């Protein structure tokens, strides 16, 4: 797929808050390439630099060093009117929706159209079309405070799409919403991506958001991108401690904390967790291999997750017997299957 | 009763003059205050037209003039009044002095109301590629309109007060009338009827301001 947004060694430094203090490096030498038409996730804890990074992409904030290109436009080189022209081609939605309270729903959606100088009649037609698309056709004359959070975010999405942008930036777009509404809004974003072909960059600290809609994900920590890959790969084979922690927040199949203690108390022997991806050996093959090796095991915990329509299984077994025999058998269970002892 | 009937035409005339002085000073001072107040807001650090030098100059200007008691301000501005309106006394000079004083007072009121706008709304407008000037017109001022109306209501009442003080330099209106006939010629009827009219006018202005602000803020 063609590259759409390219960040080349981008950094953002903020001057120290007080004289003599230390400079804040919010984004530290980040290089990324986001493909046209993909949903790209950026995940990280608070303060990792996610918002700053996304605000560099549409140049709400100038870079300190490095270069960003969108399509073939070097957006970091532009200033004033030329920059603003490019910004009309990048939509953005926010955690707090940021709707104008002085305008109705229709007035909010019309705003970007006024900026680019669309005539009144055409504006009206386009606003109606957009409200229809986000499922708010009847609420054109309502004011933002009369809508629920989910509805307000739909207005935000309609506003962001008004000028037919090719890029949509979503900064924690679902963090202020309850789980059910989050799913609705994410599904709407997925539809924007699918039906309109818009490249979407989603910033979040929730792994659920990533597994639900992102094709690829970058993990950020202290201003740096520490891991990038397809959502499935990062999910099934996280390589950094941060990524592992994010994955654990959504993998219910993995015993953690108290759960692990209880399992240990209840079962004799050692505990191993086997992870299955859809590329490796099946559960059946693994179990028969263990049985053939004469290993006495009990399935004690586990389940299967669905990431972007692909399967990811985690099964924890309690094994009794000779350590060497166990190691040997488990080594041979097959490609694409990982075994980790729970210590 | 006949006494009251005797002063009534003058009372009405002086009330009309006072309202005229208040209205004209409000137009000029209100506009000047809006410009300087908005200027302070957009040029501050992190503002959409961040300009530390202009911000500093505006701040010093406002801080210098605003605290001057109006009665001293009135005397001190006479030379400048002669340059601008050709006189250092009379109604024209009164309007000039009030408008100038109101400009600095209103500037701070405007600035204070603008800083309470959530920055996210401005950020959202910037992300659509809107120019700073457009953001001022279509986001900053409309979003703060309700509180601004209340701020201006407060300012109008201060202007009514100043218009009475301006009677000292011969500006016509209820203040001058009350001082000349009520105070110097010991006519309590004049003093009290002027006072009553001012109280009523102030109440009406406040009620109008409250009503307008409530409508704008939809509550
Ligand atoms: N305008 C600014 N001036 C100074 N420092 C800033 C500014 N914006 C962000 N920072 C700093 O940069 C770092 C990254 O902030 P950023 O908002 O990008 O993090 P984030 O990953 O979006 O976090 P969150 O999940 O809390 O939104 C923080 O240390 C923050 O204090
Ligand atoms: Mg953030």
Short mmCIF file of N, CA and C in Angstrom, two decimals, chain A residues 51-223:
data_model
loop_
_atom_site.label_atom_id
_atom_site.label_comp_id
_atom_site.label_asym_id
_atom_site.label_seq_id
_atom_site.Cartn_x
_atom_site.Cartn_y
_atom_site.Cartn_z
N UNK A 51 -0.60 13.02 22.18
CA UNK A 51 -1.33 14.20 21.70
C UNK A 51 -0.40 15.15 20.97
N UNK A 52 0.79 15.32 21.54
CA UNK A 52 1.76 16.20 20.89
C UNK A 52 2.08 15.68 19.49
N UNK A 53 2.29 14.37 19.39
CA UNK A 53 2.62 13.79 18.10
C UNK A 53 1.52 14.04 17.07
N UNK A 54 0.27 13.83 17.49
CA UNK A 54 -0.82 13.97 16.53
C UNK A 54 -1.02 15.45 16.15
N UNK A 55 -0.70 16.35 17.08
CA UNK A 55 -0.82 17.77 16.79
C UNK A 55 0.30 18.26 15.88
N UNK A 56 1.36 17.46 15.78
CA UNK A 56 2.41 17.80 14.83
C UNK A 56 1.97 17.40 13.42
N UNK A 57 1.20 16.31 13.33
CA UNK A 57 0.80 15.83 12.01
C UNK A 57 -0.04 16.89 11.28
N UNK A 58 -0.97 17.55 11.99
CA UNK A 58 -1.73 18.61 11.30
C UNK A 58 -1.16 20.00 11.63
N UNK A 59 0.01 20.02 12.23
CA UNK A 59 0.74 21.27 12.43
C UNK A 59 0.00 22.29 13.28
N UNK A 60 -0.76 21.80 14.26
CA UNK A 60 -1.31 22.73 15.24
C UNK A 60 -0.14 23.25 16.05
N UNK A 61 0.95 22.49 16.01
CA UNK A 61 2.16 22.82 16.74
C UNK A 61 3.32 22.58 15.77
N UNK A 62 4.26 23.53 15.67
CA UNK A 62 5.39 23.29 14.75
C UNK A 62 6.37 22.27 15.32
N UNK A 63 7.05 21.54 14.45
CA UNK A 63 8.05 20.58 14.94
C UNK A 63 9.30 21.33 15.39
N UNK A 64 10.06 20.73 16.29
CA UNK A 64 11.35 21.31 16.66
C UNK A 64 12.42 20.86 15.68
N UNK A 65 12.29 19.62 15.22
CA UNK A 65 13.16 19.14 14.16
C UNK A 65 12.49 17.97 13.48
N UNK A 66 12.99 17.62 12.30
CA UNK A 66 12.40 16.53 11.54
C UNK A 66 11.41 17.05 10.51
N UNK A 67 10.75 16.11 9.83
CA UNK A 67 9.95 16.48 8.68
C UNK A 67 8.74 15.55 8.57
N UNK A 68 7.61 16.13 8.23
CA UNK A 68 6.40 15.32 8.03
C UNK A 68 5.85 15.60 6.64
N UNK A 69 5.55 14.55 5.90
CA UNK A 69 4.90 14.74 4.61
C UNK A 69 3.57 14.00 4.61
N UNK A 70 2.57 14.64 4.00
CA UNK A 70 1.27 14.02 3.86
C UNK A 70 0.98 13.96 2.37
N UNK A 71 0.87 12.74 1.83
CA UNK A 71 0.82 12.60 0.39
C UNK A 71 2.17 13.08 -0.12
N UNK A 72 2.16 14.07 -1.03
CA UNK A 72 3.46 14.60 -1.42
C UNK A 72 3.69 16.01 -0.89
N UNK A 73 2.89 16.39 0.14
CA UNK A 73 3.02 17.74 0.69
C UNK A 73 3.90 17.75 1.94
N UNK A 74 5.00 18.47 1.91
CA UNK A 74 5.84 18.57 3.10
C UNK A 74 5.23 19.57 4.08
N UNK A 75 4.29 19.09 4.89
CA UNK A 75 3.46 20.01 5.68
C UNK A 75 4.27 20.80 6.71
N UNK A 76 5.36 20.22 7.18
CA UNK A 76 6.18 20.93 8.17
C UNK A 76 6.92 22.13 7.57
N UNK A 77 6.95 22.22 6.23
CA UNK A 77 7.64 23.35 5.60
C UNK A 77 6.69 24.52 5.36
N UNK A 78 5.39 24.30 5.53
CA UNK A 78 4.42 25.33 5.16
C UNK A 78 4.09 26.25 6.33
N UNK A 79 3.73 27.50 5.98
CA UNK A 79 3.33 28.48 6.99
C UNK A 79 2.09 29.23 6.49
N UNK A 80 1.41 29.91 7.40
CA UNK A 80 0.33 30.84 7.04
C UNK A 80 -0.75 30.23 6.17
N UNK A 81 -1.14 30.95 5.14
CA UNK A 81 -2.26 30.54 4.31
C UNK A 81 -2.05 29.18 3.66
N UNK A 82 -0.80 28.91 3.22
CA UNK A 82 -0.54 27.64 2.54
C UNK A 82 -0.70 26.47 3.51
N UNK A 83 -0.31 26.67 4.75
CA UNK A 83 -0.50 25.63 5.76
C UNK A 83 -2.00 25.43 6.03
N UNK A 84 -2.73 26.55 6.18
CA UNK A 84 -4.16 26.44 6.50
C UNK A 84 -4.92 25.72 5.39
N UNK A 85 -4.51 25.94 4.14
CA UNK A 85 -5.13 25.23 3.01
C UNK A 85 -4.98 23.72 3.18
N UNK A 86 -3.79 23.29 3.60
CA UNK A 86 -3.56 21.86 3.80
C UNK A 86 -4.34 21.34 5.00
N UNK A 87 -4.47 22.18 6.03
CA UNK A 87 -5.20 21.75 7.23
C UNK A 87 -6.66 21.46 6.92
N UNK A 88 -7.22 22.11 5.92
CA UNK A 88 -8.61 21.83 5.57
C UNK A 88 -8.77 20.40 5.05
N UNK A 89 -7.67 19.79 4.67
CA UNK A 89 -7.72 18.41 4.18
C UNK A 89 -7.43 17.37 5.25
N UNK A 90 -7.36 17.82 6.51
CA UNK A 90 -7.10 16.89 7.64
C UNK A 90 -8.15 17.14 8.71
N UNK A 91 -9.00 16.16 8.95
CA UNK A 91 -10.02 16.33 9.99
C UNK A 91 -9.46 15.92 11.34
N UNK A 92 -10.05 16.47 12.41
CA UNK A 92 -9.58 16.07 13.74
C UNK A 92 -10.76 15.97 14.70
N UNK A 93 -10.75 14.94 15.53
CA UNK A 93 -11.76 14.84 16.60
C UNK A 93 -11.04 14.70 17.94
N UNK A 94 -11.77 15.08 19.00
CA UNK A 94 -11.14 15.28 20.29
C UNK A 94 -11.85 14.52 21.41
N UNK A 95 -11.11 14.33 22.50
CA UNK A 95 -11.68 13.64 23.66
C UNK A 95 -12.90 14.38 24.20
N UNK A 96 -12.78 15.73 24.30
CA UNK A 96 -13.88 16.53 24.87
C UNK A 96 -14.77 17.11 23.77
N UNK A 97 -14.73 16.54 22.61
CA UNK A 97 -15.57 16.89 21.45
C UNK A 97 -15.29 18.29 20.90
N UNK A 98 -15.13 19.27 21.80
CA UNK A 98 -14.79 20.64 21.39
C UNK A 98 -15.75 21.24 20.38
N UNK A 99 -17.04 21.06 20.62
CA UNK A 99 -18.03 21.69 19.74
C UNK A 99 -18.24 23.13 20.16
N UNK A 100 -18.64 23.96 19.20
CA UNK A 100 -18.94 25.36 19.51
C UNK A 100 -20.29 25.41 20.22
N UNK A 101 -20.32 25.96 21.44
CA UNK A 101 -21.59 26.01 22.17
C UNK A 101 -22.50 27.11 21.62
N UNK A 102 -21.91 28.03 20.86
CA UNK A 102 -22.71 29.12 20.31
C UNK A 102 -23.42 28.71 19.03
N UNK A 103 -23.19 27.48 18.57
CA UNK A 103 -23.80 27.04 17.32
C UNK A 103 -24.59 25.75 17.51
N UNK A 104 -25.57 25.57 16.65
CA UNK A 104 -26.32 24.32 16.66
C UNK A 104 -25.46 23.21 16.07
N UNK A 105 -26.00 22.01 16.10
CA UNK A 105 -25.34 20.87 15.46
C UNK A 105 -25.01 21.20 14.00
N UNK A 106 -26.01 21.68 13.28
CA UNK A 106 -25.80 22.00 11.87
C UNK A 106 -24.73 23.08 11.72
N UNK A 107 -24.78 24.08 12.60
CA UNK A 107 -23.81 25.17 12.54
C UNK A 107 -22.39 24.68 12.78
N UNK A 108 -22.24 23.72 13.68
CA UNK A 108 -20.92 23.14 13.94
C UNK A 108 -20.39 22.40 12.72
N UNK A 109 -21.27 21.60 12.11
CA UNK A 109 -20.83 20.81 10.96
C UNK A 109 -20.52 21.72 9.77
N UNK A 110 -21.24 22.85 9.71
CA UNK A 110 -21.04 23.78 8.60
C UNK A 110 -19.73 24.56 8.72
N UNK A 111 -19.18 24.60 9.94
CA UNK A 111 -18.03 25.48 10.19
C UNK A 111 -16.86 25.30 9.22
N UNK A 112 -16.37 24.07 9.05
CA UNK A 112 -15.23 23.90 8.12
C UNK A 112 -15.60 24.27 6.68
N UNK A 113 -16.89 24.12 6.35
CA UNK A 113 -17.34 24.46 4.99
C UNK A 113 -17.29 25.97 4.78
N UNK A 114 -17.62 26.72 5.85
CA UNK A 114 -17.51 28.18 5.78
C UNK A 114 -16.04 28.57 5.60
N UNK A 115 -15.18 27.87 6.30
CA UNK A 115 -13.75 28.19 6.22
C UNK A 115 -13.24 28.06 4.79
N UNK A 116 -13.69 27.01 4.09
CA UNK A 116 -13.20 26.84 2.72
C UNK A 116 -14.07 27.58 1.70
N UNK A 117 -15.11 28.29 2.18
CA UNK A 117 -15.88 29.15 1.29
C UNK A 117 -16.95 28.45 0.46
N UNK A 118 -17.53 27.39 0.99
CA UNK A 118 -18.63 26.71 0.29
C UNK A 118 -19.89 27.57 0.42
N UNK A 119 -20.64 27.69 -0.65
CA UNK A 119 -21.83 28.54 -0.63
C UNK A 119 -22.95 27.96 0.22
N UNK A 120 -23.83 28.86 0.67
CA UNK A 120 -24.86 28.51 1.63
C UNK A 120 -25.70 27.28 1.23
N UNK A 121 -26.19 27.27 -0.01
CA UNK A 121 -27.08 26.19 -0.43
C UNK A 121 -26.33 24.85 -0.42
N UNK A 122 -25.12 24.89 -0.94
CA UNK A 122 -24.30 23.68 -0.99
C UNK A 122 -23.93 23.22 0.43
N UNK A 123 -23.69 24.22 1.30
CA UNK A 123 -23.37 23.93 2.69
C UNK A 123 -24.51 23.16 3.35
N UNK A 124 -25.72 23.65 3.10
CA UNK A 124 -26.89 23.04 3.71
C UNK A 124 -27.06 21.59 3.26
N UNK A 125 -26.85 21.40 1.96
CA UNK A 125 -26.98 20.06 1.40
C UNK A 125 -25.94 19.11 2.03
N UNK A 126 -24.72 19.61 2.09
CA UNK A 126 -23.62 18.80 2.62
C UNK A 126 -23.82 18.48 4.11
N UNK A 127 -24.29 19.47 4.88
CA UNK A 127 -24.52 19.25 6.32
C UNK A 127 -25.57 18.16 6.51
N UNK A 128 -26.65 18.22 5.71
CA UNK A 128 -27.71 17.22 5.82
C UNK A 128 -27.16 15.83 5.52
N UNK A 129 -26.35 15.76 4.48
CA UNK A 129 -25.74 14.50 4.07
C UNK A 129 -24.85 13.92 5.19
N UNK A 130 -24.04 14.80 5.79
CA UNK A 130 -23.12 14.36 6.85
C UNK A 130 -23.88 13.89 8.09
N UNK A 131 -24.93 14.64 8.45
CA UNK A 131 -25.70 14.26 9.64
C UNK A 131 -26.40 12.92 9.41
N UNK A 132 -26.82 12.72 8.18
CA UNK A 132 -27.42 11.44 7.81
C UNK A 132 -26.37 10.32 8.01
N UNK A 133 -25.17 10.58 7.53
CA UNK A 133 -24.10 9.58 7.59
C UNK A 133 -23.78 9.16 9.03
N UNK A 134 -23.75 10.15 9.93
CA UNK A 134 -23.41 9.82 11.33
C UNK A 134 -24.64 9.47 12.17
N UNK A 135 -25.81 9.42 11.51
CA UNK A 135 -27.02 9.00 12.22
C UNK A 135 -27.63 10.05 13.12
N UNK A 136 -27.52 11.33 12.74
CA UNK A 136 -28.10 12.40 13.55
C UNK A 136 -28.99 13.31 12.71
N UNK A 137 -29.63 12.72 11.71
CA UNK A 137 -30.41 13.51 10.76
C UNK A 137 -31.44 14.40 11.44
N UNK A 138 -32.06 13.92 12.52
CA UNK A 138 -33.13 14.70 13.15
C UNK A 138 -32.66 15.78 14.11
N UNK A 139 -31.35 15.86 14.38
CA UNK A 139 -30.90 16.73 15.46
C UNK A 139 -30.20 18.01 14.99
N UNK A 140 -30.38 18.35 13.73
CA UNK A 140 -29.65 19.48 13.14
C UNK A 140 -29.77 20.76 13.97
N UNK A 141 -30.96 21.02 14.55
CA UNK A 141 -31.18 22.28 15.23
C UNK A 141 -30.94 22.22 16.73
N UNK A 142 -30.49 21.07 17.22
CA UNK A 142 -30.19 20.96 18.65
C UNK A 142 -28.88 21.68 18.95
N UNK A 143 -28.72 22.07 20.22
CA UNK A 143 -27.43 22.63 20.65
C UNK A 143 -26.62 21.52 21.31
N UNK A 144 -25.27 21.63 21.26
CA UNK A 144 -24.43 20.54 21.76
C UNK A 144 -24.84 20.04 23.14
N UNK A 145 -25.17 20.95 24.07
CA UNK A 145 -25.44 20.48 25.44
C UNK A 145 -26.74 19.66 25.53
N UNK A 146 -27.51 19.67 24.46
CA UNK A 146 -28.73 18.86 24.48
C UNK A 146 -28.48 17.43 24.00
N UNK A 147 -27.24 17.13 23.64
CA UNK A 147 -26.92 15.80 23.13
C UNK A 147 -26.11 15.00 24.14
N UNK A 148 -26.17 13.66 24.01
CA UNK A 148 -25.33 12.79 24.84
C UNK A 148 -23.90 12.86 24.33
N UNK A 149 -22.97 12.35 25.14
CA UNK A 149 -21.56 12.35 24.74
C UNK A 149 -21.33 11.67 23.40
N UNK A 150 -21.96 10.52 23.23
CA UNK A 150 -21.79 9.78 21.98
C UNK A 150 -22.30 10.57 20.79
N UNK A 151 -23.45 11.24 20.99
CA UNK A 151 -24.00 12.06 19.90
C UNK A 151 -23.10 13.24 19.60
N UNK A 152 -22.55 13.85 20.67
CA UNK A 152 -21.65 14.99 20.45
C UNK A 152 -20.43 14.55 19.66
N UNK A 153 -19.92 13.35 19.95
CA UNK A 153 -18.75 12.90 19.20
C UNK A 153 -19.12 12.63 17.74
N UNK A 154 -20.36 12.19 17.50
CA UNK A 154 -20.81 12.00 16.12
C UNK A 154 -20.82 13.34 15.38
N UNK A 155 -21.25 14.38 16.08
CA UNK A 155 -21.22 15.71 15.47
C UNK A 155 -19.76 16.09 15.17
N UNK A 156 -18.88 15.79 16.14
CA UNK A 156 -17.46 16.06 15.94
C UNK A 156 -16.93 15.34 14.69
N UNK A 157 -17.38 14.10 14.51
CA UNK A 157 -16.92 13.32 13.35
C UNK A 157 -17.48 13.93 12.06
N UNK A 158 -18.77 14.30 12.11
CA UNK A 158 -19.38 14.92 10.92
C UNK A 158 -18.63 16.21 10.57
N UNK A 159 -18.31 17.00 11.59
CA UNK A 159 -17.58 18.25 11.36
C UNK A 159 -16.22 17.96 10.75
N UNK A 160 -15.53 16.94 11.30
CA UNK A 160 -14.18 16.63 10.82
C UNK A 160 -14.20 16.13 9.38
N UNK A 161 -15.33 15.56 8.96
CA UNK A 161 -15.41 15.00 7.60
C UNK A 161 -15.99 15.97 6.58
N UNK A 162 -16.43 17.14 7.06
CA UNK A 162 -17.21 18.04 6.20
C UNK A 162 -16.50 18.37 4.89
N UNK A 163 -15.23 18.61 4.94
CA UNK A 163 -14.53 19.04 3.72
C UNK A 163 -13.90 17.86 2.97
N UNK A 164 -14.41 16.66 3.22
CA UNK A 164 -13.88 15.46 2.57
C UNK A 164 -12.38 15.28 2.75
N UNK A 165 -11.91 15.31 3.98
CA UNK A 165 -10.47 15.16 4.18
C UNK A 165 -10.03 13.73 3.89
N UNK A 166 -8.76 13.58 3.57
CA UNK A 166 -8.23 12.24 3.33
C UNK A 166 -7.65 11.64 4.60
N UNK A 167 -7.45 12.52 5.59
CA UNK A 167 -6.87 12.06 6.86
C UNK A 167 -7.78 12.48 8.00
N UNK A 168 -7.99 11.57 8.94
CA UNK A 168 -8.75 11.91 10.15
C UNK A 168 -7.89 11.57 11.37
N UNK A 169 -7.67 12.58 12.22
CA UNK A 169 -6.89 12.37 13.44
C UNK A 169 -7.86 12.29 14.61
N UNK A 170 -7.74 11.25 15.42
CA UNK A 170 -8.65 11.08 16.56
C UNK A 170 -7.84 11.02 17.84
N UNK A 171 -7.90 12.09 18.64
CA UNK A 171 -7.12 12.14 19.88
C UNK A 171 -8.00 11.71 21.06
N UNK A 172 -7.86 10.49 21.50
CA UNK A 172 -8.64 9.95 22.63
C UNK A 172 -10.14 10.17 22.40
N UNK A 173 -10.58 9.88 21.19
CA UNK A 173 -11.95 10.23 20.79
C UNK A 173 -13.02 9.49 21.59
N UNK A 174 -12.65 8.39 22.24
CA UNK A 174 -13.67 7.64 22.98
C UNK A 174 -13.40 7.61 24.48
N UNK A 175 -12.37 8.34 24.92
CA UNK A 175 -12.00 8.23 26.34
C UNK A 175 -13.02 8.83 27.30
N UNK A 176 -13.89 9.70 26.79
CA UNK A 176 -14.89 10.30 27.67
C UNK A 176 -16.23 9.56 27.57
N UNK A 177 -16.23 8.43 26.88
CA UNK A 177 -17.50 7.73 26.63
C UNK A 177 -17.58 6.41 27.39
N UNK A 178 -18.81 5.95 27.65
CA UNK A 178 -18.95 4.66 28.32
C UNK A 178 -18.66 3.54 27.31
N UNK A 179 -18.44 2.31 27.81
CA UNK A 179 -18.01 1.22 26.93
C UNK A 179 -18.92 1.00 25.72
N UNK A 180 -20.23 1.06 25.96
CA UNK A 180 -21.15 0.79 24.86
C UNK A 180 -21.06 1.87 23.78
N UNK A 181 -21.05 3.14 24.22
CA UNK A 181 -20.95 4.25 23.28
C UNK A 181 -19.60 4.24 22.57
N UNK A 182 -18.57 3.82 23.31
CA UNK A 182 -17.24 3.71 22.72
C UNK A 182 -17.30 2.79 21.49
N UNK A 183 -17.95 1.64 21.67
CA UNK A 183 -18.05 0.68 20.57
C UNK A 183 -18.79 1.30 19.38
N UNK A 184 -19.88 2.03 19.68
CA UNK A 184 -20.65 2.67 18.59
C UNK A 184 -19.79 3.65 17.81
N UNK A 185 -19.04 4.48 18.56
CA UNK A 185 -18.23 5.49 17.89
C UNK A 185 -17.09 4.83 17.11
N UNK A 186 -16.49 3.79 17.69
CA UNK A 186 -15.42 3.08 16.97
C UNK A 186 -15.95 2.45 15.70
N UNK A 187 -17.16 1.89 15.78
CA UNK A 187 -17.74 1.29 14.59
C UNK A 187 -17.99 2.35 13.51
N UNK A 188 -18.38 3.55 13.97
CA UNK A 188 -18.58 4.64 13.00
C UNK A 188 -17.25 5.01 12.35
N UNK A 189 -16.18 5.07 13.15
CA UNK A 189 -14.87 5.38 12.58
C UNK A 189 -14.43 4.30 11.59
N UNK A 190 -14.70 3.05 11.93
CA UNK A 190 -14.36 1.96 11.02
C UNK A 190 -15.11 2.11 9.69
N UNK A 191 -16.35 2.58 9.80
CA UNK A 191 -17.15 2.78 8.59
C UNK A 191 -16.60 3.94 7.76
N UNK A 192 -16.15 5.00 8.45
CA UNK A 192 -15.54 6.14 7.75
C UNK A 192 -14.33 5.65 6.96
N UNK A 193 -13.55 4.78 7.59
CA UNK A 193 -12.36 4.24 6.95
C UNK A 193 -12.72 3.36 5.75
N UNK A 194 -13.71 2.51 5.95
CA UNK A 194 -14.09 1.53 4.92
C UNK A 194 -14.81 2.19 3.75
N UNK A 195 -15.82 3.00 4.07
CA UNK A 195 -16.67 3.53 3.01
C UNK A 195 -16.09 4.75 2.33
N UNK A 196 -15.35 5.57 3.09
CA UNK A 196 -14.82 6.80 2.50
C UNK A 196 -13.33 6.72 2.21
N UNK A 197 -12.73 5.62 2.64
CA UNK A 197 -11.31 5.42 2.36
C UNK A 197 -10.38 6.39 3.09
N UNK A 198 -10.87 6.97 4.18
CA UNK A 198 -10.07 7.95 4.91
C UNK A 198 -8.99 7.23 5.74
N UNK A 199 -7.78 7.76 5.70
CA UNK A 199 -6.71 7.27 6.57
C UNK A 199 -6.96 7.81 7.97
N UNK A 200 -7.01 6.91 8.96
CA UNK A 200 -7.34 7.37 10.31
C UNK A 200 -6.18 7.08 11.26
N UNK A 201 -5.83 8.10 12.05
CA UNK A 201 -4.83 7.92 13.10
C UNK A 201 -5.56 8.03 14.44
N UNK A 202 -5.58 6.93 15.19
CA UNK A 202 -6.27 6.95 16.49
C UNK A 202 -5.25 6.92 17.62
N UNK A 203 -5.39 7.89 18.51
CA UNK A 203 -4.56 7.97 19.69
C UNK A 203 -5.38 7.42 20.85
N UNK A 204 -4.78 6.60 21.68
CA UNK A 204 -5.55 6.07 22.80
C UNK A 204 -4.63 5.54 23.90
N UNK A 205 -5.19 5.35 25.08
CA UNK A 205 -4.45 4.61 26.10
C UNK A 205 -5.20 3.31 26.42
N UNK A 206 -6.21 3.01 25.59
CA UNK A 206 -7.00 1.80 25.80
C UNK A 206 -6.75 0.79 24.69
N UNK A 207 -6.28 -0.38 25.10
CA UNK A 207 -5.95 -1.42 24.13
C UNK A 207 -7.19 -1.90 23.36
N UNK A 208 -8.37 -1.84 24.01
CA UNK A 208 -9.61 -2.25 23.34
C UNK A 208 -9.82 -1.48 22.04
N UNK A 209 -9.50 -0.18 22.11
CA UNK A 209 -9.69 0.67 20.93
C UNK A 209 -8.81 0.16 19.79
N UNK A 210 -7.58 -0.17 20.13
CA UNK A 210 -6.63 -0.65 19.13
C UNK A 210 -7.11 -1.97 18.53
N UNK A 211 -7.44 -2.93 19.41
CA UNK A 211 -7.79 -4.25 18.88
C UNK A 211 -9.08 -4.18 18.07
N UNK A 212 -9.92 -3.21 18.37
CA UNK A 212 -11.18 -3.13 17.64
C UNK A 212 -11.03 -2.55 16.24
N UNK A 213 -10.24 -1.50 16.10
CA UNK A 213 -10.22 -0.88 14.76
C UNK A 213 -8.86 -0.70 14.10
N UNK A 214 -7.76 -0.79 14.84
CA UNK A 214 -6.48 -0.45 14.21
C UNK A 214 -5.90 -1.61 13.41
N UNK A 215 -5.44 -1.30 12.19
CA UNK A 215 -4.74 -2.31 11.39
C UNK A 215 -3.32 -2.47 11.92
N UNK A 216 -2.70 -1.31 12.22
CA UNK A 216 -1.35 -1.34 12.78
C UNK A 216 -1.31 -0.45 14.00
N UNK A 217 -0.30 -0.65 14.81
CA UNK A 217 -0.22 0.12 16.05
C UNK A 217 1.24 0.48 16.34
N UNK A 218 1.41 1.69 16.89
CA UNK A 218 2.72 2.10 17.40
C UNK A 218 2.56 2.27 18.90
N UNK A 219 3.53 1.78 19.65
CA UNK A 219 3.49 1.94 21.10
C UNK A 219 4.46 3.05 21.47
N UNK A 220 3.97 4.03 22.22
CA UNK A 220 4.83 5.16 22.60
C UNK A 220 5.16 5.13 24.08
N UNK A 221 6.38 5.52 24.38
CA UNK A 221 6.79 5.66 25.77
C UNK A 221 7.82 6.78 25.84
N UNK A 222 7.61 7.72 26.75
CA UNK A 222 8.53 8.84 26.95
C UNK A 222 8.95 9.51 25.65
N UNK A 223 7.96 9.77 24.78
CA UNK A 223 8.23 10.52 23.57
C UNK A 223 8.74 9.70 22.40
#
